[in-house]
PDB file of C-alpha atoms in Angstrom:
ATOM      1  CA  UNK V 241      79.889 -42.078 -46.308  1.00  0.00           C
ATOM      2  CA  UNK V 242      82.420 -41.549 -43.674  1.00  0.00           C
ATOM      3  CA  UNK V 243      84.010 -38.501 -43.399  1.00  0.00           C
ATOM      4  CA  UNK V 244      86.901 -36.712 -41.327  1.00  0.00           C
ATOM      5  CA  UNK V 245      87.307 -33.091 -40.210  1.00  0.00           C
ATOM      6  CA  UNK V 246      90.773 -31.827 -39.166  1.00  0.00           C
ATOM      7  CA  UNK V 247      90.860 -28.202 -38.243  1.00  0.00           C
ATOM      8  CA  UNK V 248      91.495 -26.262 -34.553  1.00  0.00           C
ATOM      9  CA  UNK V 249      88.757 -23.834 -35.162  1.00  0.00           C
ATOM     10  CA  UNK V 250      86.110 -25.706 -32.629  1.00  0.00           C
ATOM     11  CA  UNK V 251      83.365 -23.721 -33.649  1.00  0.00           C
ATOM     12  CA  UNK V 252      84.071 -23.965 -37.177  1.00  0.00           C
ATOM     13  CA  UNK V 253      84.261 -27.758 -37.066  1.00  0.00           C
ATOM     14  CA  UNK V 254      81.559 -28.188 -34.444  1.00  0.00           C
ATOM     15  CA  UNK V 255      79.643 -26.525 -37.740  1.00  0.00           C
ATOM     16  CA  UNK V 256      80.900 -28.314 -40.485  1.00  0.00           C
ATOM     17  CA  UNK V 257      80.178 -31.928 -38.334  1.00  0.00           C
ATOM     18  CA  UNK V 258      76.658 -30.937 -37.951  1.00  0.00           C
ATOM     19  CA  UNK V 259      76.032 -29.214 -41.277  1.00  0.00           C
ATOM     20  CA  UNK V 260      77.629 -32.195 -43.126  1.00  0.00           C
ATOM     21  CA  UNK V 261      75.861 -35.054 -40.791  1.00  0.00           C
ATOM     22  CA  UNK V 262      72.610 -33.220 -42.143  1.00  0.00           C
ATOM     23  CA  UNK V 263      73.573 -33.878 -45.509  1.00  0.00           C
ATOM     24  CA  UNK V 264      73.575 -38.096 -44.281  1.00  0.00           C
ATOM     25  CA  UNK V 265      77.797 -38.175 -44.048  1.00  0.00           C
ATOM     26  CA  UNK V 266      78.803 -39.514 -40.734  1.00  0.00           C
ATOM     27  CA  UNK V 267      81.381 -37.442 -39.070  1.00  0.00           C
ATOM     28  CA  UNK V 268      84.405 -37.460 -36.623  1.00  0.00           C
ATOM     29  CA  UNK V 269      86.491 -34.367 -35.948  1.00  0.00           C
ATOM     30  CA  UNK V 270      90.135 -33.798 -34.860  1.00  0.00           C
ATOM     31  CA  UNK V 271      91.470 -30.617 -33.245  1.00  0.00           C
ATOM     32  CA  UNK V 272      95.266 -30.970 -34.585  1.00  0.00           C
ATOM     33  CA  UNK V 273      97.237 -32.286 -36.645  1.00  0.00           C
ATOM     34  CA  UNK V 274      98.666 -35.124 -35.043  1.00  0.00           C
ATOM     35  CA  UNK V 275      95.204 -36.690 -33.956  1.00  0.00           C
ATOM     36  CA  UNK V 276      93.938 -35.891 -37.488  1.00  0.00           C
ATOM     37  CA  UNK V 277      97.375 -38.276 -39.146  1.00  0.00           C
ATOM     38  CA  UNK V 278      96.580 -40.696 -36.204  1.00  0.00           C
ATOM     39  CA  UNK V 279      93.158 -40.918 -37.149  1.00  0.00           C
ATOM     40  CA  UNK V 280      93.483 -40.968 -41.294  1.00  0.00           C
ATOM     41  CA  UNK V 281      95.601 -44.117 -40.548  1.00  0.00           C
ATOM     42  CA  UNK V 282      93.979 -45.831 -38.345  1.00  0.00           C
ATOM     43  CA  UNK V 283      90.164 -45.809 -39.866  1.00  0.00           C
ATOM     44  CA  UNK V 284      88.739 -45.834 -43.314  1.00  0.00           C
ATOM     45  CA  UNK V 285      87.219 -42.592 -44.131  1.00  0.00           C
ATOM     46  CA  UNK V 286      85.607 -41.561 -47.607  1.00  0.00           C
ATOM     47  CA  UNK V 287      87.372 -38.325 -48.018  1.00  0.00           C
ATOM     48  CA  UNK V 288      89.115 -36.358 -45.142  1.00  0.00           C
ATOM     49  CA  UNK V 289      88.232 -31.881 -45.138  1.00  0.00           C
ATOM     50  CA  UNK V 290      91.831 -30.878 -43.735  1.00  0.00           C
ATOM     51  CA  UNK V 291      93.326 -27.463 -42.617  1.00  0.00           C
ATOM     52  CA  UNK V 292      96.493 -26.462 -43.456  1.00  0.00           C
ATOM     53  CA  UNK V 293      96.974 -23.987 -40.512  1.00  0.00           C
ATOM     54  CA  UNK V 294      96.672 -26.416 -37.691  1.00  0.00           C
ATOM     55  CA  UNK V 295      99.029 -27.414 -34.393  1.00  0.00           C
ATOM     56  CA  UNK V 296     101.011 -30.401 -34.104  1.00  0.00           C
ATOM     57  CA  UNK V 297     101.726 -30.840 -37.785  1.00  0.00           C
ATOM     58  CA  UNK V 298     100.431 -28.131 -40.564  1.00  0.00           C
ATOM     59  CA  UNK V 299      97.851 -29.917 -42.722  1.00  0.00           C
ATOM     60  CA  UNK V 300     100.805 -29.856 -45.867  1.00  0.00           C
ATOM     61  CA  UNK V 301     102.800 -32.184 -43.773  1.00  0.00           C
ATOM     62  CA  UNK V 302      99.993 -34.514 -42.610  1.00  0.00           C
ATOM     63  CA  UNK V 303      98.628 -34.823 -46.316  1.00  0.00           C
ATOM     64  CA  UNK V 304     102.456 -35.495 -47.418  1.00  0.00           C
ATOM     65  CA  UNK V 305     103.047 -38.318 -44.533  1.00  0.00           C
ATOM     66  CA  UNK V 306      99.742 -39.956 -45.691  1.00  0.00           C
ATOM     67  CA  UNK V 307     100.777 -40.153 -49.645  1.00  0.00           C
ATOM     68  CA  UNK V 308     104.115 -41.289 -48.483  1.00  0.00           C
ATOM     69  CA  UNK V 309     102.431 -44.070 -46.120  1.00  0.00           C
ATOM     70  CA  UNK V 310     100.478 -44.613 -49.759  1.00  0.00           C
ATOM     71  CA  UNK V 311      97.266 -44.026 -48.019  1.00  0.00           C
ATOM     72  CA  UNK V 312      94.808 -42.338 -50.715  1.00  0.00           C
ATOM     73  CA  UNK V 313      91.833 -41.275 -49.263  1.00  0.00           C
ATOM     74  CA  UNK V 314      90.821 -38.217 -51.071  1.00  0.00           C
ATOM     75  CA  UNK V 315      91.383 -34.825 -49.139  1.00  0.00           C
ATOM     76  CA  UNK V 316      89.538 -31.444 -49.103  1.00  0.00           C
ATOM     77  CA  UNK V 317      92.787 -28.813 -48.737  1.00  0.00           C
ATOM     78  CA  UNK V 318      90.979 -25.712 -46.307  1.00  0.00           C
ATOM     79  CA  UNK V 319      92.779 -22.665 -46.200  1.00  0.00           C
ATOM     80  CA  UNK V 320      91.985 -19.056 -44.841  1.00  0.00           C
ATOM     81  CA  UNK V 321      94.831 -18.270 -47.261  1.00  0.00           C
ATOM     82  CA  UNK V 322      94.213 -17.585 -50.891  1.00  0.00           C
ATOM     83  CA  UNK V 323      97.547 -17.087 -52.793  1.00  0.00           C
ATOM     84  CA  UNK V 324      97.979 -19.293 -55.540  1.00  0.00           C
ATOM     85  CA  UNK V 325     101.104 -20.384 -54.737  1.00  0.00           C
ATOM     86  CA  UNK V 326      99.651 -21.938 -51.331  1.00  0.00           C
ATOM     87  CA  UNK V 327      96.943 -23.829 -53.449  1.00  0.00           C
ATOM     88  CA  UNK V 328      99.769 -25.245 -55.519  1.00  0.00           C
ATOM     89  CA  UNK V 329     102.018 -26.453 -52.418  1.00  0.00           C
ATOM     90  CA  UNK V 330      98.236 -28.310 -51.358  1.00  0.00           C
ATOM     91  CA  UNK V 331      97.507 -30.044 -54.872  1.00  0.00           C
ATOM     92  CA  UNK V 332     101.545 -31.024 -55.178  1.00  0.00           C
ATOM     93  CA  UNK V 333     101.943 -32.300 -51.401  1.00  0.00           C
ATOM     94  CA  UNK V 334      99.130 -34.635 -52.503  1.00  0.00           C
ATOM     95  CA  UNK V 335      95.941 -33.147 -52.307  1.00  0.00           C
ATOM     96  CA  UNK V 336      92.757 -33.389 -54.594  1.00  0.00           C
ATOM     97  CA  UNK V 337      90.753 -30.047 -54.019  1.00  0.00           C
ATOM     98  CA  UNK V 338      91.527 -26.467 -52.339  1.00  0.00           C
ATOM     99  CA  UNK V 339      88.797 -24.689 -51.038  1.00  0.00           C
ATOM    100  CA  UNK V 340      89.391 -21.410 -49.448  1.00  0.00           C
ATOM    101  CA  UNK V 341      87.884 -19.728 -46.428  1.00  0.00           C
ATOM    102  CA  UNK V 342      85.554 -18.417 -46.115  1.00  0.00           C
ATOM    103  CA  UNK V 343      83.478 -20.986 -48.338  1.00  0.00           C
ATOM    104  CA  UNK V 344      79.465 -21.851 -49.214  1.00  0.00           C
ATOM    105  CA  UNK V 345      78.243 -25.132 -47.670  1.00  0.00           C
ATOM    106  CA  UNK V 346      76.762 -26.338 -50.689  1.00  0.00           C
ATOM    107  CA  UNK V 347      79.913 -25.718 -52.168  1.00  0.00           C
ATOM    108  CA  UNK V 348      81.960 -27.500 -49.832  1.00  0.00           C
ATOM    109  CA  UNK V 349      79.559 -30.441 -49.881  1.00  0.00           C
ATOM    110  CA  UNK V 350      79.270 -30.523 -53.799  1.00  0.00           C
ATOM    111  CA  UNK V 351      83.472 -30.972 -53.830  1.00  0.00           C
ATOM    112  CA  UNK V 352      83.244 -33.474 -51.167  1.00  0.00           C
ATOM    113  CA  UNK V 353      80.466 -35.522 -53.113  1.00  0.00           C
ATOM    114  CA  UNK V 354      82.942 -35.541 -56.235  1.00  0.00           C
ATOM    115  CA  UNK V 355      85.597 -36.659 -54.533  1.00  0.00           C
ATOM    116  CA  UNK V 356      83.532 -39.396 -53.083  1.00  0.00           C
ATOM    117  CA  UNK V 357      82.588 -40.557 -56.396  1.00  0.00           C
ATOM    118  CA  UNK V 358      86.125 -41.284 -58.087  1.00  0.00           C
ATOM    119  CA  UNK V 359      87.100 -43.034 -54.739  1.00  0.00           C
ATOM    120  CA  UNK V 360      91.024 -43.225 -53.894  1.00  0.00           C
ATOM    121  CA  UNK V 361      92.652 -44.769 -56.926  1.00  0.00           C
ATOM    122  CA  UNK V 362      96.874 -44.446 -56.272  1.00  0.00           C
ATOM    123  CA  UNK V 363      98.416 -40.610 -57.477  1.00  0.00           C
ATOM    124  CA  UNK V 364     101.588 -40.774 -55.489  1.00  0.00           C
ATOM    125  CA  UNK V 365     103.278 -37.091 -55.615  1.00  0.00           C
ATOM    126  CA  UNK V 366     106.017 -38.835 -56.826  1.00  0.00           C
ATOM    127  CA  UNK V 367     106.929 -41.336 -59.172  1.00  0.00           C
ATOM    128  CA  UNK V 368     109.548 -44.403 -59.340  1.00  0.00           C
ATOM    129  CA  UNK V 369     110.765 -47.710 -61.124  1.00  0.00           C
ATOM    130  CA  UNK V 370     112.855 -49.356 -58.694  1.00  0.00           C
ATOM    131  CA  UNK V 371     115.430 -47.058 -57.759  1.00  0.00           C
ATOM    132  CA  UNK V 372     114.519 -44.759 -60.470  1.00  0.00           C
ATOM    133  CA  UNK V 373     113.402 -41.844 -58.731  1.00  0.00           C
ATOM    134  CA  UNK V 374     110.901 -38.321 -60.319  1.00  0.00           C
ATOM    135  CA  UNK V 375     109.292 -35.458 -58.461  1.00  0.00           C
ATOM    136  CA  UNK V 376     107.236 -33.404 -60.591  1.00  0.00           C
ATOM    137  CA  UNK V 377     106.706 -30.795 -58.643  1.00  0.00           C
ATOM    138  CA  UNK V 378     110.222 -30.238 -57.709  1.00  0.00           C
ATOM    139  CA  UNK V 379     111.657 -31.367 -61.376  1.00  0.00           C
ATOM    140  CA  UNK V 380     113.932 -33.439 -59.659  1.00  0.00           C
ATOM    141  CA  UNK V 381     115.360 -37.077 -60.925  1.00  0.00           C
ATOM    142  CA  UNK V 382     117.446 -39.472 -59.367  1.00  0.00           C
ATOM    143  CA  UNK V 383     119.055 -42.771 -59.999  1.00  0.00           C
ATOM    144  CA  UNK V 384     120.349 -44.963 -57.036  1.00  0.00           C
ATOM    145  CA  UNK V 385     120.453 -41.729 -54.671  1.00  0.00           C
ATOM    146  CA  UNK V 386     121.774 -39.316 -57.335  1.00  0.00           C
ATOM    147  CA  UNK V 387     120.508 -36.321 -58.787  1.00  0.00           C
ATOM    148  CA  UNK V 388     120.543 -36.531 -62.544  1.00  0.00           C
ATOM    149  CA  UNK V 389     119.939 -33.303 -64.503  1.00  0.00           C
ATOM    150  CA  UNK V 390     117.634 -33.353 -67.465  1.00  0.00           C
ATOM    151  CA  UNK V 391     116.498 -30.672 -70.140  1.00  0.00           C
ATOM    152  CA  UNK V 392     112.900 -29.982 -69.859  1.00  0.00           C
ATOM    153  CA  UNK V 393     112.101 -32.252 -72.910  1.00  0.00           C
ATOM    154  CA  UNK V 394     114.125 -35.250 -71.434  1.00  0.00           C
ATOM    155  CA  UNK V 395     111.913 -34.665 -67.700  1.00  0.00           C
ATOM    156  CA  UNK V 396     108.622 -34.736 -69.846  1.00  0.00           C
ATOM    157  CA  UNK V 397     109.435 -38.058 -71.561  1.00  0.00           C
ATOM    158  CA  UNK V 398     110.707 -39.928 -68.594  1.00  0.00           C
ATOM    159  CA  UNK V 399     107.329 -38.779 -66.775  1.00  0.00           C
ATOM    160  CA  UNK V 400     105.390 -39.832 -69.521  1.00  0.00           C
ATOM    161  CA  UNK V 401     107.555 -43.278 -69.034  1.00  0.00           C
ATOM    162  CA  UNK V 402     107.327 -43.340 -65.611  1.00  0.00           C
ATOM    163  CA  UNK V 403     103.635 -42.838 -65.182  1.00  0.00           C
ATOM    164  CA  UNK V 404     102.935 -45.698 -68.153  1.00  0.00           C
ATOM    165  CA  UNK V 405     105.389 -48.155 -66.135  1.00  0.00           C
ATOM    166  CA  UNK V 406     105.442 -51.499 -67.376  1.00  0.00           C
ATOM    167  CA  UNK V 407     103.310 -50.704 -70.656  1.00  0.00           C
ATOM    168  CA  UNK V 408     104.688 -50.815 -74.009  1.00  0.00           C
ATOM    169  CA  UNK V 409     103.775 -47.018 -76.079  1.00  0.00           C
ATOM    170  CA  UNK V 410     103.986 -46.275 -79.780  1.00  0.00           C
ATOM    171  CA  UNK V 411     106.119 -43.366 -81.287  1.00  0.00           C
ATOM    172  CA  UNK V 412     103.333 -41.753 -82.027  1.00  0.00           C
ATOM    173  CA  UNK V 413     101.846 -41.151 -78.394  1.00  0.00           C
ATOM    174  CA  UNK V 414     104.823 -40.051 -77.245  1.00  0.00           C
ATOM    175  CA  UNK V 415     105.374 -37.549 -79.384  1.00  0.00           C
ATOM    176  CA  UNK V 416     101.563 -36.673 -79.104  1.00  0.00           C
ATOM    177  CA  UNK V 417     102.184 -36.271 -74.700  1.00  0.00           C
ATOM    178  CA  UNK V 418     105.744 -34.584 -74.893  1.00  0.00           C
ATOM    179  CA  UNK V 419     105.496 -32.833 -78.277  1.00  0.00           C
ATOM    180  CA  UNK V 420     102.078 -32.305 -79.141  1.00  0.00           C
ATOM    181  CA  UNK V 421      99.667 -33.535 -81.707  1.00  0.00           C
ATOM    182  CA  UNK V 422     100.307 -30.699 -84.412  1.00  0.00           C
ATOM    183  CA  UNK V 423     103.907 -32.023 -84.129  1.00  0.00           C
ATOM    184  CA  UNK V 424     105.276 -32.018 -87.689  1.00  0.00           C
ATOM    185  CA  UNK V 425     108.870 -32.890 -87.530  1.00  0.00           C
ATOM    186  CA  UNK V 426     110.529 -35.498 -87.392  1.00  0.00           C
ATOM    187  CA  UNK V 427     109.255 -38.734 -85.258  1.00  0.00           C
ATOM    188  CA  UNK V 428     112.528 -40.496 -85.084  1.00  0.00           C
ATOM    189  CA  UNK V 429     112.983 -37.164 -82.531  1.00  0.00           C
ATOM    190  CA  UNK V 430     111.352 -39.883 -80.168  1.00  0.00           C
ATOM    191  CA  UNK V 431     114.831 -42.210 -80.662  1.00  0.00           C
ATOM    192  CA  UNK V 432     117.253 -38.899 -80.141  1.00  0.00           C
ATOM    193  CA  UNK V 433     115.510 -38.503 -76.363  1.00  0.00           C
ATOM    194  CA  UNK V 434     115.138 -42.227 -75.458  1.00  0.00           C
ATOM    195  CA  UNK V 435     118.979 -42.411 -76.468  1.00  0.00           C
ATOM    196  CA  UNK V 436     119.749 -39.290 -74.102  1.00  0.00           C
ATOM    197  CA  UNK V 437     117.914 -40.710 -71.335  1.00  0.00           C
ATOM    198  CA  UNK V 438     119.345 -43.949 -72.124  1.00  0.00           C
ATOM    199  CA  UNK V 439     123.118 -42.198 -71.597  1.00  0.00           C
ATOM    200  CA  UNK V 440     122.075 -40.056 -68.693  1.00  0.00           C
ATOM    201  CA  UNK V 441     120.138 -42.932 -66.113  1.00  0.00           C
ATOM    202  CA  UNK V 442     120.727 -46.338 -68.075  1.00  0.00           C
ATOM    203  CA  UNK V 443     124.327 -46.948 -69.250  1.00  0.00           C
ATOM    204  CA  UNK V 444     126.141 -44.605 -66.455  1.00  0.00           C
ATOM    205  CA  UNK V 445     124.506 -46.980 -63.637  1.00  0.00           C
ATOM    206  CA  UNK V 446     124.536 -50.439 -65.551  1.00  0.00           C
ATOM    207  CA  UNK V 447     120.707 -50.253 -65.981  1.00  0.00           C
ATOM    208  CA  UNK V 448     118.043 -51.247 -68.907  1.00  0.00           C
ATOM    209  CA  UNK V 449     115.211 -49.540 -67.813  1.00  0.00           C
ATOM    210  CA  UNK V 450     114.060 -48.021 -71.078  1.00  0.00           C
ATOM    211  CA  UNK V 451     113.153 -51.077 -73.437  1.00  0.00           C
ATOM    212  CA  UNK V 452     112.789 -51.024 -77.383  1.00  0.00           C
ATOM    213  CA  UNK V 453     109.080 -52.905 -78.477  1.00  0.00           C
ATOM    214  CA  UNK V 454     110.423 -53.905 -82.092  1.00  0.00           C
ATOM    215  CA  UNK V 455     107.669 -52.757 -84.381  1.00  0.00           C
ATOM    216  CA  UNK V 456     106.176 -51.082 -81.693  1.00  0.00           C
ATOM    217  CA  UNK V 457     107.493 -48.154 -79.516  1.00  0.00           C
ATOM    218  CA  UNK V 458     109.750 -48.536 -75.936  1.00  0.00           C
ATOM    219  CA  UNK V 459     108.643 -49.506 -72.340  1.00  0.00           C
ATOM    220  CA  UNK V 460     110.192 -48.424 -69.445  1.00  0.00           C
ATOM    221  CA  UNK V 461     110.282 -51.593 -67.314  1.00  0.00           C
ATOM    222  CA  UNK V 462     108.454 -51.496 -63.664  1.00  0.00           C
ATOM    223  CA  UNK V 463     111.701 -52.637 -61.740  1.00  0.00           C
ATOM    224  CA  UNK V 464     113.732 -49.426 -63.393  1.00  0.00           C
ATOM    225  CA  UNK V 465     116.082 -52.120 -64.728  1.00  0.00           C
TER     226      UNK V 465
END
């Protein structure tokens, strides 16, 4: 398994290559950011260990460019920083585990081994239907280049939507995602939010996106309509 280190601490990566070659990976190391972005696109690693305090480009931006250049290898977020809202900006840029400094090897390599083993399916940071357009993290929509405002219930359904593109759902796992499964009101509540989201991103730009599955559920089409 092919693995590579970003991070400007020589010592601490001259460490990490030789502790982590003893455990059978095969290692290459960059010193900054840009050689570390240069190097994730240019070779097929396993999983990448990346820095987030690093020169060039900060290791936020260099796991954002890769997402956005839909290149998934999996990537180990290290940090000599431990708030919490620093290991959120690392998992919503994009990245798949946070490990703060300083850390136990057998830790490090126990994370990295996990990774390896559900590989580098697609989990963009953000999600879209043709010009359809949702960041979770930011709890932004747009349509065509505008910013739409929705309620909190209306973001929830079109991310369930979104992230089910292209597949028909019933009623009832919608309301079991967005509401919840002790939900006992009532289910044509599922037809009141598809008809707001219908007036809000549909109808205002001439689109269909949201489709009704008679005797079925809806489907938000993977064109965004």
């Amino acid at each position: 398994m092919r693995l590579l280190v970003v991070d400007d601490e020589r010592r601490l990566a001259t460490g990490l290559r030789r502790g982590l070659e003893a455990e059978g990976f095969a290692v290459d190391v960059a010193y900054n950011g840009t050689d570390g972005l240069w190097m994730a696109q240019e070779n097929d690693f396993d999983a990448i260990v990346l820095d987030v305090m690093l020169p060039g480009l900060n290791g936020y931006r260099v796991c954002a460019e890769l997402r956005t250049q839909h290149i998934w290898t999996p990537i180990l977020m290290l940090t000599a920083k431990d708030g919490e809202w620093d290991e959120v900006e690392a998992l919503d840029t994009g990245a798949d585990d946070y490990l703060t400094k300083p850390f136990s090897h057998a830790v490090l390599v126990a994370r990295l081994r996990a990774l390896v083993r559900r590989g580098a399916p697609e989990r963009p940071a953000t999600l879209s239907a043709g010009d359809l357009w949702l960041d979770p993290a930011a709890r932004r929509v747009r349509r065509g280049g505008v910013d739409v405002p929705l309620t909190a219930r209306e973001f929830a359904l079109l991310e369930f939507l979104l992230r089910r593109s292209g597949e028909a759902v019933t009623k009832q796992q919608v309301l079991a995602h967005v509401w919840d499964d002790n939900f006992e009101g009532d289910p044509n509540i599922v037809e009141v939010y598809v008809g707001r989201l219908r007036n809000k991103l549909d109808r205002p730009f001439g689109r269909a996106a949201i489709e009704t599955v008679r005797g079925f559920g809806y489907r938000l089409v993977s064109d965004g309509g």
